[in-house]
Each structure stands twice: as structure tokens, then as C-alpha cells.
PDB file of N, CA and C in Angstrom:
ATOM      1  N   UNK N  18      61.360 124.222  93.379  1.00  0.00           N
ATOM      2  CA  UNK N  18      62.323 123.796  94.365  1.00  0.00           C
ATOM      3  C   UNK N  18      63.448 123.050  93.650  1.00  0.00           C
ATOM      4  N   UNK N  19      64.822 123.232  94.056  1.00  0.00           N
ATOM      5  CA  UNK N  19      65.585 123.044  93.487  1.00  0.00           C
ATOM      6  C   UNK N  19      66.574 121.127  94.195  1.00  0.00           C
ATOM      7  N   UNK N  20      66.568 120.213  92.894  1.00  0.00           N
ATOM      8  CA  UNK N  20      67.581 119.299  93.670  1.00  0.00           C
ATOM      9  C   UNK N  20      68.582 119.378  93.949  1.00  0.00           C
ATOM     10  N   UNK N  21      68.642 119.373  95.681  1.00  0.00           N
ATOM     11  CA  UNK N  21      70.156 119.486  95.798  1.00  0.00           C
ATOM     12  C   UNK N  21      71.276 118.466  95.219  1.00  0.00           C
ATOM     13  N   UNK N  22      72.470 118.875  94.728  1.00  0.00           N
ATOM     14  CA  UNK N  22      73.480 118.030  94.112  1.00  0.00           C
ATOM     15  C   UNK N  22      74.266 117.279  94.941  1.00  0.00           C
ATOM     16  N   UNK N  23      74.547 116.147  94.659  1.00  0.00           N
ATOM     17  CA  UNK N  23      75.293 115.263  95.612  1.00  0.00           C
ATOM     18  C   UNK N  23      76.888 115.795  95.623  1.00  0.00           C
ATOM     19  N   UNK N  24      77.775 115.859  96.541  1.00  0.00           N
ATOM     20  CA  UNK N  24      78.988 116.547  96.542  1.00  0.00           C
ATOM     21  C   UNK N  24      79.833 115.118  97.072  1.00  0.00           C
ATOM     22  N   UNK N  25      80.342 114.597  96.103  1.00  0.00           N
ATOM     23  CA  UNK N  25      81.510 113.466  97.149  1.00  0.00           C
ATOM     24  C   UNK N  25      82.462 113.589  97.875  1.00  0.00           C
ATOM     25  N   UNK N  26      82.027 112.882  99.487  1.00  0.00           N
ATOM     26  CA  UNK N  26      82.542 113.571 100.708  1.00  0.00           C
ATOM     27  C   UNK N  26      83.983 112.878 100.157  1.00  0.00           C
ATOM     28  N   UNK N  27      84.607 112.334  99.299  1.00  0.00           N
ATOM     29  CA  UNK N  27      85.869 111.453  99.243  1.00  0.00           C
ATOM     30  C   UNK N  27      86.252 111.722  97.692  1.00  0.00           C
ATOM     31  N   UNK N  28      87.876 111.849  97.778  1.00  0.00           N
ATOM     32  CA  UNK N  28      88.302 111.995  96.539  1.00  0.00           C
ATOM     33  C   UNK N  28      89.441 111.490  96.249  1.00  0.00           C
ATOM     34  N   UNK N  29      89.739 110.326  95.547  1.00  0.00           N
ATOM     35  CA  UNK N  29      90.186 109.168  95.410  1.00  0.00           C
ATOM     36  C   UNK N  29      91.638 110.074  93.831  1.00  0.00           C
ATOM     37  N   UNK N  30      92.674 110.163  94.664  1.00  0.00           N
ATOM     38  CA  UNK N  30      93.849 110.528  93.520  1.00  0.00           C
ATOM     39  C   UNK N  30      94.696 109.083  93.414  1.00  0.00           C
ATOM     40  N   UNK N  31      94.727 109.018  92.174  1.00  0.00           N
ATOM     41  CA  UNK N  31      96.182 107.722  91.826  1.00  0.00           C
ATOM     42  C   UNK N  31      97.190 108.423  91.975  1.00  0.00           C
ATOM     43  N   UNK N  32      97.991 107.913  91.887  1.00  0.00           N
ATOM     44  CA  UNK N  32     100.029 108.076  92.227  1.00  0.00           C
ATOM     45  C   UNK N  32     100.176 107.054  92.044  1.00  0.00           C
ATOM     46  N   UNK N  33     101.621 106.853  91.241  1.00  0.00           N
ATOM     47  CA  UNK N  33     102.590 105.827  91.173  1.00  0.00           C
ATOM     48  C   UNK N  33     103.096 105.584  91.851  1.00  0.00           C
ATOM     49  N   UNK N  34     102.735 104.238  92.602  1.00  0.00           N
ATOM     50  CA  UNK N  34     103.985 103.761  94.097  1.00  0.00           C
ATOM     51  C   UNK N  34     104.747 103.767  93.423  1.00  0.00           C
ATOM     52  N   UNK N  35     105.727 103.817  92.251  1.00  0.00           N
ATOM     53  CA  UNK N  35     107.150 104.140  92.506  1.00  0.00           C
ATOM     54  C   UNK N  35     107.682 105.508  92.632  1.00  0.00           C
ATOM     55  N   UNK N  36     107.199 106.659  92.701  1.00  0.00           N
ATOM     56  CA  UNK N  36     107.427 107.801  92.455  1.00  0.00           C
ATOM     57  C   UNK N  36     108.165 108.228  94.206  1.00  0.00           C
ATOM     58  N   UNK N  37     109.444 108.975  93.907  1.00  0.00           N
ATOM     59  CA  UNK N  37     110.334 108.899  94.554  1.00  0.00           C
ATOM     60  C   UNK N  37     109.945 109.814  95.986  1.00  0.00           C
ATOM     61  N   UNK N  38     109.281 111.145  95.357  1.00  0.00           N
ATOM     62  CA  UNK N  38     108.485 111.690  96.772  1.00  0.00           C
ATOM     63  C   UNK N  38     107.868 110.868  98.339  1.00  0.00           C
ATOM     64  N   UNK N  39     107.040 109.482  97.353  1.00  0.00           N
ATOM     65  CA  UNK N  39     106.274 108.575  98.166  1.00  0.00           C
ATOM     66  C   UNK N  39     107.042 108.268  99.337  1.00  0.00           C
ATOM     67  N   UNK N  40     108.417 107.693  99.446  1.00  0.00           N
ATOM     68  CA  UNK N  40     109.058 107.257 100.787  1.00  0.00           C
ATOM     69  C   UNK N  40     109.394 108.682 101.626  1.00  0.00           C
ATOM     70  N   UNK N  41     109.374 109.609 100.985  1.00  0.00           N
ATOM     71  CA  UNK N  41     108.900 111.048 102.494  1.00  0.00           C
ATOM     72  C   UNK N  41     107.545 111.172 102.580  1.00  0.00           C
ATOM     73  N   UNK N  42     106.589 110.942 101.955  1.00  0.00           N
ATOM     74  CA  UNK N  42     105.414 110.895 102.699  1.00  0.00           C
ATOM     75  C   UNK N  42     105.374 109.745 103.814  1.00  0.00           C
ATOM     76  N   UNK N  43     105.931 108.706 103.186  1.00  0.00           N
ATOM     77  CA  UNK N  43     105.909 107.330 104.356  1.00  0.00           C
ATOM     78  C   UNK N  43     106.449 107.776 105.739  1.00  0.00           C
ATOM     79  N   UNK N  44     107.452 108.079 105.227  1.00  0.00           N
ATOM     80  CA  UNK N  44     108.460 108.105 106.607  1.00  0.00           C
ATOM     81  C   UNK N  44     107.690 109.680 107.548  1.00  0.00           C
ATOM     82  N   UNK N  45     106.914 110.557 106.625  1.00  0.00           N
ATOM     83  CA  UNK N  45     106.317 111.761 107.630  1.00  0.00           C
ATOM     84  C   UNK N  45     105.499 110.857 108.412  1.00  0.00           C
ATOM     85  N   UNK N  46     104.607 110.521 107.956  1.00  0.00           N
ATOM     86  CA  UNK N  46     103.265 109.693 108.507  1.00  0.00           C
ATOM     87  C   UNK N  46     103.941 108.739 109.547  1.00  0.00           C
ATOM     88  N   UNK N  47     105.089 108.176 109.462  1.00  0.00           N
ATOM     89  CA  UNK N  47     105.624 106.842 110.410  1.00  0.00           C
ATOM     90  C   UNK N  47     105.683 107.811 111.497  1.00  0.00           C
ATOM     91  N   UNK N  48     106.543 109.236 111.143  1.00  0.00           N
ATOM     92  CA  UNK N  48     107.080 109.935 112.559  1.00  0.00           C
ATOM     93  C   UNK N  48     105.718 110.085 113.240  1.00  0.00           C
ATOM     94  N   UNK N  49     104.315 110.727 112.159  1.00  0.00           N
ATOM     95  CA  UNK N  49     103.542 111.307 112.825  1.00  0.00           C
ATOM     96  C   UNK N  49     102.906 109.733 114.089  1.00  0.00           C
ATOM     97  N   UNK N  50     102.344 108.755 113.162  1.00  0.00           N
ATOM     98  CA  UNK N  50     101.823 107.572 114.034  1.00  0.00           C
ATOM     99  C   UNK N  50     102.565 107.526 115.530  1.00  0.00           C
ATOM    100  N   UNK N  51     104.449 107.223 115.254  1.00  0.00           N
ATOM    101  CA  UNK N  51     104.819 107.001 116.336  1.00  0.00           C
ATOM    102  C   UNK N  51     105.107 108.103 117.850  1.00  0.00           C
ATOM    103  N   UNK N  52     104.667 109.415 117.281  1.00  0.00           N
ATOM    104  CA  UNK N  52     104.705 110.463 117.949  1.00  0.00           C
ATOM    105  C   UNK N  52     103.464 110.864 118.366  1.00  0.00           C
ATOM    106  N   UNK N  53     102.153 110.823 117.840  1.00  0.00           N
ATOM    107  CA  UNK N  53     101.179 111.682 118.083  1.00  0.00           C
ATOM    108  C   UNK N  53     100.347 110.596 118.183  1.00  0.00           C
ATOM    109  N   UNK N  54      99.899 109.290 117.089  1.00  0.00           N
ATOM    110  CA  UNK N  54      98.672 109.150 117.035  1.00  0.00           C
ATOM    111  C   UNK N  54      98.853 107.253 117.936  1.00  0.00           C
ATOM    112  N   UNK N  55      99.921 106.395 117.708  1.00  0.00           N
ATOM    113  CA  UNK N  55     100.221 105.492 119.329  1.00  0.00           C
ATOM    114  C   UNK N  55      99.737 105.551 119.812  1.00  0.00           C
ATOM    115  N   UNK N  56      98.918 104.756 120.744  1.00  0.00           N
ATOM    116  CA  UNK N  56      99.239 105.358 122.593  1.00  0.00           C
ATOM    117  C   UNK N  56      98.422 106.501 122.776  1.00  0.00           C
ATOM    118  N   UNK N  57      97.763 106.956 121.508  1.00  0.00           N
ATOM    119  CA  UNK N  57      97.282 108.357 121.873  1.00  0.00           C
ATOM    120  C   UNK N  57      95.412 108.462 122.695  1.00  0.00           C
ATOM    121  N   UNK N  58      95.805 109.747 123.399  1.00  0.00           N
ATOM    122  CA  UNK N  58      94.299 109.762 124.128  1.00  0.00           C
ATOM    123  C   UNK N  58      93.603 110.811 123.949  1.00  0.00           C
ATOM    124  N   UNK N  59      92.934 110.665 123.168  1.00  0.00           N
ATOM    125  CA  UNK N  59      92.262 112.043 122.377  1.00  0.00           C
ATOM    126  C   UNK N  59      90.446 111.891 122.729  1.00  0.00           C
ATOM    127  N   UNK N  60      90.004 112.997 123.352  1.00  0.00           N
ATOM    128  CA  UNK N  60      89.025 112.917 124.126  1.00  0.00           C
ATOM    129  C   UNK N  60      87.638 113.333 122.851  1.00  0.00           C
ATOM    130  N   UNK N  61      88.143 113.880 121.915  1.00  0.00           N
ATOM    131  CA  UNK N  61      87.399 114.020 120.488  1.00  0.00           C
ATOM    132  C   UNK N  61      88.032 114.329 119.428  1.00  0.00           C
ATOM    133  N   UNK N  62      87.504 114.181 118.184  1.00  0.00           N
ATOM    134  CA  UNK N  62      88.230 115.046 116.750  1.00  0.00           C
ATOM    135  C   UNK N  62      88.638 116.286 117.299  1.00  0.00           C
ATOM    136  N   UNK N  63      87.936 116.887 117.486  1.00  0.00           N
ATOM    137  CA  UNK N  63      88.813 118.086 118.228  1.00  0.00           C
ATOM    138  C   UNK N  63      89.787 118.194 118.311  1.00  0.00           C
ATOM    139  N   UNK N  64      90.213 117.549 119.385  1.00  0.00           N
ATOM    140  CA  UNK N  64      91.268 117.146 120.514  1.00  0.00           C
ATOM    141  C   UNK N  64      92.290 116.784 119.969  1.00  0.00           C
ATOM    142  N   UNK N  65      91.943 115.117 119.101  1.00  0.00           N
ATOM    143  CA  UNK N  65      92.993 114.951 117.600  1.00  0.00           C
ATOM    144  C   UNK N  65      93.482 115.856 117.042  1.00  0.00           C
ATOM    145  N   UNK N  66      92.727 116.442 116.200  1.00  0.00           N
ATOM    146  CA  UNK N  66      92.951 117.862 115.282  1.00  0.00           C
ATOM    147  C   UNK N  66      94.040 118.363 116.106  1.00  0.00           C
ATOM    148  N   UNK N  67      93.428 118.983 117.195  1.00  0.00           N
ATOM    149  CA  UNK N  67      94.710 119.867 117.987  1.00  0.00           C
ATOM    150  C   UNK N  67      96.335 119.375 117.962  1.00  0.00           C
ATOM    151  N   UNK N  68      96.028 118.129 118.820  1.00  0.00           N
ATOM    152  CA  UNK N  68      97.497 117.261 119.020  1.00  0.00           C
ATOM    153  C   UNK N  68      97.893 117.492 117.430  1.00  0.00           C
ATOM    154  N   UNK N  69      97.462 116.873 116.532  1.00  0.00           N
ATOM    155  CA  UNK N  69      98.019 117.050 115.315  1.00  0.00           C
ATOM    156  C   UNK N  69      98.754 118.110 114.448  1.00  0.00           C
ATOM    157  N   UNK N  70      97.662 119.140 115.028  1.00  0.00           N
ATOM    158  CA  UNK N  70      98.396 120.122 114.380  1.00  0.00           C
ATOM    159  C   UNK N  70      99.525 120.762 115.536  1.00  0.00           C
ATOM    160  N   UNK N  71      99.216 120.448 116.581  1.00  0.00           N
ATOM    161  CA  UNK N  71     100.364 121.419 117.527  1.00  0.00           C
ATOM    162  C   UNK N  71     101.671 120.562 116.778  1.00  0.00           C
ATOM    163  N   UNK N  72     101.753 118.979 117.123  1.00  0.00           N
ATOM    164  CA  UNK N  72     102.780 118.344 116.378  1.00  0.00           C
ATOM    165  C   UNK N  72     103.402 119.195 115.123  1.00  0.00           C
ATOM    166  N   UNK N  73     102.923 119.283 114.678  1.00  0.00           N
ATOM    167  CA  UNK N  73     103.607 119.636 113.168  1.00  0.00           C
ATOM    168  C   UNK N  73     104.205 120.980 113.072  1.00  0.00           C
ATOM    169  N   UNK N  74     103.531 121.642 114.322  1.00  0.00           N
ATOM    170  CA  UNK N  74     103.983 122.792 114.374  1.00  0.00           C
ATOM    171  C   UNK N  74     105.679 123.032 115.184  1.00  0.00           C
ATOM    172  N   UNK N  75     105.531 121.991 116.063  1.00  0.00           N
ATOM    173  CA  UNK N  75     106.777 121.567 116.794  1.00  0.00           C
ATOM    174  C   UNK N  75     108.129 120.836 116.157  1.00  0.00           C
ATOM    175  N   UNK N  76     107.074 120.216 115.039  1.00  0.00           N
ATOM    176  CA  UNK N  76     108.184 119.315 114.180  1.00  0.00           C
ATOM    177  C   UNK N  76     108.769 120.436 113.105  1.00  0.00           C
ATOM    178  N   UNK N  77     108.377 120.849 112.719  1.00  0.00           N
ATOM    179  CA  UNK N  77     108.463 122.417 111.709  1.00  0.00           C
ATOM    180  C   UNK N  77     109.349 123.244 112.095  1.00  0.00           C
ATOM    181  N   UNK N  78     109.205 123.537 113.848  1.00  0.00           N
ATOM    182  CA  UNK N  78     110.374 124.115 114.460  1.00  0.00           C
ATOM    183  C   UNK N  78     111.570 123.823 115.035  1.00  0.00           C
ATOM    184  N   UNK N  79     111.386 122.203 115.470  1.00  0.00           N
ATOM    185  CA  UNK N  79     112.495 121.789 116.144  1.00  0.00           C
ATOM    186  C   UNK N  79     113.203 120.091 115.221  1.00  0.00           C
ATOM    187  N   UNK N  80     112.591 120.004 114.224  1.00  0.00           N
ATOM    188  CA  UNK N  80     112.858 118.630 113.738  1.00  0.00           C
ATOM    189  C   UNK N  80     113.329 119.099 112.391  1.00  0.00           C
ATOM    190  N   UNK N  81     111.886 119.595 111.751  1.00  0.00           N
ATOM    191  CA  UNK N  81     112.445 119.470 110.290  1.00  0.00           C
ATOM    192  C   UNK N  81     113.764 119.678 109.339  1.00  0.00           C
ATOM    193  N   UNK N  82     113.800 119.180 108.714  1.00  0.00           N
ATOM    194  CA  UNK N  82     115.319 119.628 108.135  1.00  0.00           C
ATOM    195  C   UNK N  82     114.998 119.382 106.184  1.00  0.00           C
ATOM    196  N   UNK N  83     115.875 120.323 105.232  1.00  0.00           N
ATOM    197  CA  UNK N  83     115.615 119.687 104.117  1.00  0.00           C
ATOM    198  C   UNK N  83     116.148 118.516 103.727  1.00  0.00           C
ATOM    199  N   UNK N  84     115.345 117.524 102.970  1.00  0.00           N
ATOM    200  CA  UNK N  84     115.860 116.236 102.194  1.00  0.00           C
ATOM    201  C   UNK N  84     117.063 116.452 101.225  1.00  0.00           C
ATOM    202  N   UNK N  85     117.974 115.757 101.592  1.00  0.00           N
ATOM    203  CA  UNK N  85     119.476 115.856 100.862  1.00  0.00           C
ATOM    204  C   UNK N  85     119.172 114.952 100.283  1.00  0.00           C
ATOM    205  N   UNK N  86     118.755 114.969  98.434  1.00  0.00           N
ATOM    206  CA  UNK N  86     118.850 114.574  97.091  1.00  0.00           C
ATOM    207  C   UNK N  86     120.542 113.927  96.756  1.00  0.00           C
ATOM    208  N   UNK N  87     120.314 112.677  97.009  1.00  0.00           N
ATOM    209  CA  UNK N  87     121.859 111.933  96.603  1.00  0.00           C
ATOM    210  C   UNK N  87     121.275 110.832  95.278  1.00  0.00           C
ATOM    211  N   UNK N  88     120.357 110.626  94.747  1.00  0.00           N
ATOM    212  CA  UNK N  88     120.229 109.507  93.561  1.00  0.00           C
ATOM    213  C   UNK N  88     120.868 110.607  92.022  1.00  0.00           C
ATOM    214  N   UNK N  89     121.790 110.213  91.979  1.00  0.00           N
ATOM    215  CA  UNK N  89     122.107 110.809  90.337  1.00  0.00           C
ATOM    216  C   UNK N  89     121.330 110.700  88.917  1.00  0.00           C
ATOM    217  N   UNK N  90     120.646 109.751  89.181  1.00  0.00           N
ATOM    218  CA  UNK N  90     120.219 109.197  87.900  1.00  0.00           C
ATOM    219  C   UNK N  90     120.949 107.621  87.280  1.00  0.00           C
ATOM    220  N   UNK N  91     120.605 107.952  85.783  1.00  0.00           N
ATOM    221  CA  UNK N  91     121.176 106.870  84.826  1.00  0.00           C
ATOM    222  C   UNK N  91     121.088 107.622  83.623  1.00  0.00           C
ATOM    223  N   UNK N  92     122.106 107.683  83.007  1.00  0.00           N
ATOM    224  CA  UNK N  92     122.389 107.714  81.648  1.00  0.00           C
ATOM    225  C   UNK N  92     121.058 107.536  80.673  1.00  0.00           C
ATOM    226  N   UNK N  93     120.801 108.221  80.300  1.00  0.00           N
ATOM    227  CA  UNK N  93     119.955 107.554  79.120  1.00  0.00           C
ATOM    228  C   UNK N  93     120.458 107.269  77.273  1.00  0.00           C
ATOM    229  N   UNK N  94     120.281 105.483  76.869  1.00  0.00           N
ATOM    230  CA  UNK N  94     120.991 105.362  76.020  1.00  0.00           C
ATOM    231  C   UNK N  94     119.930 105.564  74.459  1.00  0.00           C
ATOM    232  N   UNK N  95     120.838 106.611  73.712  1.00  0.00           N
ATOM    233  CA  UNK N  95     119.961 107.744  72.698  1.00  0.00           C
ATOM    234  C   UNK N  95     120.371 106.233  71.645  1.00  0.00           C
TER     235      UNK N  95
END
């Protein structure tokens, strides 16, 4: 008989809070909290799941837009 192997239900990635992507993940997650998950009445995971994903599907069609890249940089001194 064979031991079964432990599989970790959680998987823990680092990122650099300064890395410039991070404030559009923030600001997705702010829209999602103040739109979907607030105030919200979700009768199971299920139910969550659903709202969640219908959201995104709505935001995808009627919100999203691409991020207009305005930081130039800095010089780098050789």
C-alpha cells in the first residue's frame, strides 16, 4: 500500500512591492471589493464564484480599457 503524498493546498509567491504592475492589481481588486464583494449576499461559494466571475465578464465588456504607460524612466549614469 502506497503513502499518499501531502500536496500543499497553498502556494506562497514573493513579489516586490515596488514593482510597477502591483498598483493595477490594487486598483483591479479595489474595483472588484467595491462592486461585487461589499454589501455582498452570496448564498454559497458557488454563488460567490458566479457573481465573480459574471463581474469580470461585464467588466471585460463594458469597463475595461488598456493602461496608458506615461513613466519614461531615468537616464542611467554609465
Amino acid at each position: 500500500m502506497a503513502i499518499p503524498r501531502k500536496i500543499p493546498k497553498s502556494l506562497f509567491y514573493y513579489t516586490p512591492k515596488h514593482a510597477s504592475w502591483m498598483n493595477q492589481i490594487e486598483i483591479w481588486f479595489s474595483i472588484l471589493v467595491r462592486k461585487v464583494l461589499k454589501r455582498g449576499n452570496f448564498t454559497s461559494v458557488d454563488d460567490l464564484k458566479r457573481k465573480v466571475l459574471a463581474f469580470i465578464e461585464y467588466y471585460n465588456r463594458t469597463m475595461a480599457k488598456p493602461f496608458k504607460w506615461t513613466y519614461q524612466g531615468k537616464a542611467l549614469n554609465a
